[in-house]
């Protein structure tokens, strides 16, 4: 589509262009602008309106002496300051400018002065399809044996197209034939090459020669192409093709390597013998400029340097190599040669703008100069570090790529330094590094504005706790470059708070010397550090001052002994740890827990066993305070064990605390209570609590058992009554057991029954303990009260020996009406008794029992 002459706010296109021209304003960010234009534009073609795109006025361009600075040898663009537009000044050939690199662009800087401004302009060159694919040779000759195996590959010459993208080489086509098909491959760099693959055996007698054409086409519009003739001579049988031992060879070579420098050796083998086994090596499809750089020995396959290698131009070479035997069979491989950069270019410093003199009251951050630094090397060798000579109030900062700003770091003082010689050093990161320098002479114009300056803005001081009041802690110092009264400095404390208390209650300062003194004695456990602000003020009018922050750290002393948290030591309770007699070696008894409010090594605690009832039984962990057994517990070990553990810190001098640990070696709680009765004499514990606990446990147990027996008795009694009275069809007949007589017809006669009662005398090990021996029980009829039985008890000792293990009461007789199905439970002084029908051998307790078999109450026995 043709473009007519027109004019707009953004750009202008001249008439007569026969191809599309498209200019994009991509973006403007922080003084940077980017344009895109096609290559081969005519001189004077407009690239863009720089003034409008950067928001600048035309007067500003002219007053600021706007100009373009480019590091390129060819100036492709020109700035027309009267119109504010950027135009093409030289023919732009993308292939000449960038080669295969995409995207292709070049950059330059536009500088304005008064005030100084720096803007970067980048112009991207868009490729047009102005080159057709071309082969380096017009004809390709092959000599192929008729015995070549199917699938044999023959690498064809590659075409070169300087264009990029879709305009570059895209495909190969082979004229139609019966023997070969074409296969295309892509190299790692994106370029393509083709191979002929034998798909049908050759027949020399039928076709001694074959003529084919290889066509290379690009993807441009209109499409362009190139052609090469392929002449194949069919030879007699050579049935083994040479084969490379590697598909890809990799090697490295130093930049600026001398001619003849060895790079690598390729190797191929041919199974044929004689002349058919002799192979020759060569480069395949080698580009023109590479033929002057590398050389290959066709006999040995050695690749060496033949020309100049420049890392800045080519960082890596990919070369196709070919091996051919006498029969014309070939194989191909690839050699990748990476170039190692040599630091052979020193940085170049260019001063783009420099302001001198500079006023003394210029604020920090004032730009003094704009510097451009370039290095032709790459990667580390091209990484540049800019610095200036030390002890100068300047710093250098990077702005945009390869540009640095020299700015003031602090306020100037002409009275001290009226001028500066600033040496700028640019050093790359190569090995060894290369550097270059540039010296700037800067003059300072006078203004009187010097304030006192501390040697450093932050100070640190250390004070050991428990110090004496008035002790000197630290000294601050400031300097003033002025003279006489203006240089006389006084030191003051800023009015600040420390935990709500004025700083003056902690610290004082000597106004003349800057000595800082402690007002009080410090305690590390209460305050570990605090900050104060010291002001240095000169004697000028008005006075100038500056501040410095002083951090005072309180250092710890070992002034606190360890505190035991567990076990708790009180005078009102007894705490004992139980250890079963089955405990094995290493059994954890308990753990002593202690803390120390000090810090550091003053709080490092260690535990030691000071005293023990049996030192061979227990040990204490040195670091963790764990008390463990060191041997097997046996029956000979006493129940009561008392350990005294010392907890000691690591301070100098050290402090310690002790704790007593009571240990009971027993398997049950009753055994512990019986054996620990001697603890009542220990002044450290109060046995009243233990006594009341045991008493409460006994009372609760007794009440529980009593209630349980009463409930069972009531249940059995009601069940018996229901069974006998309501579920029996027999008449109720009064039954008088033997040895009973009716008196007055109202009740049973008095009759005495004797029962045998047996109990153990070891009340310590028994669940039932009696205060007196068995008693005789007498049943007597009271004539004055019908159906009422009075109990008369006479006590006597059954056994004459009080130490006898068993005490028994003789049995005279037993009631005849009580059978084995009947059990009468009678509670008497904490014991429960059964009738004589109980299984022999049972232990019974029967005290003060009275049984009344009344006729009116209709008791009877049913014998089965």
Short mmCIF file of N, CA, C and O in Angstrom, two decimals, residues 720 735-738 740 753 755 814-824 835-837 851-854 859-863:
data_model
loop_
_atom_site.label_atom_id
_atom_site.label_comp_id
_atom_site.label_asym_id
_atom_site.label_seq_id
_atom_site.Cartn_x
_atom_site.Cartn_y
_atom_site.Cartn_z
N UNK A 720 -36.31 -62.45 101.28
CA UNK A 720 -36.65 -63.63 102.07
C UNK A 720 -38.08 -63.52 102.58
O UNK A 720 -38.84 -64.49 102.56
N UNK A 735 -42.96 -72.46 115.38
CA UNK A 735 -41.92 -73.47 115.52
C UNK A 735 -40.99 -73.05 116.65
O UNK A 735 -40.48 -71.92 116.64
N UNK A 736 -40.84 -73.97 117.56
CA UNK A 736 -39.97 -73.69 118.70
C UNK A 736 -38.74 -74.53 118.54
O UNK A 736 -38.79 -75.76 118.61
N UNK A 737 -37.66 -73.94 118.35
CA UNK A 737 -36.44 -74.74 118.21
C UNK A 737 -36.07 -75.37 119.53
O UNK A 737 -36.52 -74.95 120.59
N UNK A 738 -35.27 -76.42 119.48
CA UNK A 738 -34.82 -77.06 120.70
C UNK A 738 -34.11 -76.05 121.57
O UNK A 738 -33.49 -75.10 121.08
N UNK A 740 -35.35 -73.96 123.40
CA UNK A 740 -36.08 -72.72 123.59
C UNK A 740 -37.37 -73.01 124.40
O UNK A 740 -38.02 -74.04 124.17
N UNK A 753 -26.21 -68.90 123.70
CA UNK A 753 -25.49 -69.55 122.59
C UNK A 753 -24.06 -69.07 122.58
O UNK A 753 -23.79 -67.89 122.78
N UNK A 755 -20.53 -68.87 120.31
CA UNK A 755 -20.03 -68.91 118.92
C UNK A 755 -18.53 -68.87 118.93
O UNK A 755 -17.91 -68.20 119.77
N UNK A 814 -25.40 -73.98 118.29
CA UNK A 814 -25.83 -73.01 117.28
C UNK A 814 -27.32 -73.14 117.08
O UNK A 814 -27.91 -74.19 117.31
N UNK A 815 -27.96 -72.11 116.64
CA UNK A 815 -29.42 -72.20 116.39
C UNK A 815 -29.72 -73.28 115.37
O UNK A 815 -29.08 -73.32 114.30
N UNK A 816 -30.65 -74.14 115.63
CA UNK A 816 -30.93 -75.25 114.69
C UNK A 816 -31.73 -74.84 113.50
O UNK A 816 -31.85 -75.59 112.56
N UNK A 817 -32.33 -73.65 113.50
CA UNK A 817 -33.25 -73.30 112.42
C UNK A 817 -32.59 -72.55 111.29
O UNK A 817 -33.26 -72.15 110.36
N UNK A 818 -31.35 -72.33 111.39
CA UNK A 818 -30.67 -71.56 110.33
C UNK A 818 -29.98 -72.55 109.40
O UNK A 818 -29.09 -73.28 109.82
N UNK A 819 -30.38 -72.59 108.14
CA UNK A 819 -29.76 -73.51 107.18
C UNK A 819 -28.73 -72.79 106.35
O UNK A 819 -28.42 -71.62 106.56
N UNK A 820 -28.22 -73.50 105.36
CA UNK A 820 -27.15 -72.96 104.53
C UNK A 820 -27.62 -71.87 103.60
O UNK A 820 -26.80 -71.15 103.02
N UNK A 821 -28.91 -71.76 103.41
CA UNK A 821 -29.42 -70.72 102.51
C UNK A 821 -29.64 -69.40 103.22
O UNK A 821 -30.01 -68.41 102.61
N UNK A 822 -29.52 -69.43 104.53
CA UNK A 822 -29.84 -68.22 105.30
C UNK A 822 -28.57 -67.62 105.86
O UNK A 822 -27.76 -68.31 106.45
N UNK A 823 -28.39 -66.31 105.70
CA UNK A 823 -27.23 -65.60 106.26
C UNK A 823 -27.73 -64.37 106.95
O UNK A 823 -28.47 -63.59 106.38
N UNK A 824 -27.33 -64.23 108.15
CA UNK A 824 -27.76 -63.09 108.93
C UNK A 824 -26.56 -62.20 109.14
O UNK A 824 -25.54 -62.64 109.67
N UNK A 835 -23.77 -66.82 110.19
CA UNK A 835 -24.18 -67.91 111.10
C UNK A 835 -23.22 -69.08 111.02
O UNK A 835 -22.28 -69.07 110.23
N UNK A 836 -23.48 -70.08 111.80
CA UNK A 836 -22.58 -71.23 111.84
C UNK A 836 -22.62 -72.04 110.58
O UNK A 836 -21.80 -72.93 110.39
N UNK A 837 -23.58 -71.76 109.71
CA UNK A 837 -23.70 -72.52 108.47
C UNK A 837 -22.66 -72.11 107.44
O UNK A 837 -22.65 -72.65 106.34
N UNK A 851 -29.81 -62.63 119.04
CA UNK A 851 -30.75 -63.17 118.06
C UNK A 851 -32.05 -63.52 118.82
O UNK A 851 -32.01 -64.24 119.83
N UNK A 852 -33.13 -63.07 118.32
CA UNK A 852 -34.44 -63.34 118.95
C UNK A 852 -35.30 -64.07 117.95
O UNK A 852 -35.65 -63.51 116.92
N UNK A 853 -35.55 -65.35 118.23
CA UNK A 853 -36.47 -66.12 117.39
C UNK A 853 -37.84 -66.08 118.08
O UNK A 853 -38.10 -66.79 119.06
N UNK A 854 -38.65 -65.24 117.63
CA UNK A 854 -39.96 -65.02 118.26
C UNK A 854 -41.04 -65.78 117.51
O UNK A 854 -41.06 -65.79 116.28
N UNK A 859 -40.90 -66.78 112.66
CA UNK A 859 -39.67 -67.26 112.03
C UNK A 859 -39.76 -68.79 111.97
O UNK A 859 -40.15 -69.44 112.94
N UNK A 860 -39.38 -69.32 110.89
CA UNK A 860 -39.34 -70.78 110.79
C UNK A 860 -38.23 -71.14 109.83
O UNK A 860 -37.77 -70.34 109.04
N UNK A 861 -37.87 -72.36 109.89
CA UNK A 861 -36.82 -72.90 109.01
C UNK A 861 -37.43 -73.93 108.10
O UNK A 861 -38.18 -74.80 108.56
N UNK A 862 -37.13 -73.82 106.87
CA UNK A 862 -37.61 -74.80 105.89
C UNK A 862 -36.42 -75.62 105.44
O UNK A 862 -35.51 -75.09 104.83
N UNK A 863 -36.43 -76.83 105.86
CA UNK A 863 -35.32 -77.73 105.54
C UNK A 863 -35.61 -78.44 104.25
O UNK A 863 -36.70 -78.96 104.06
#
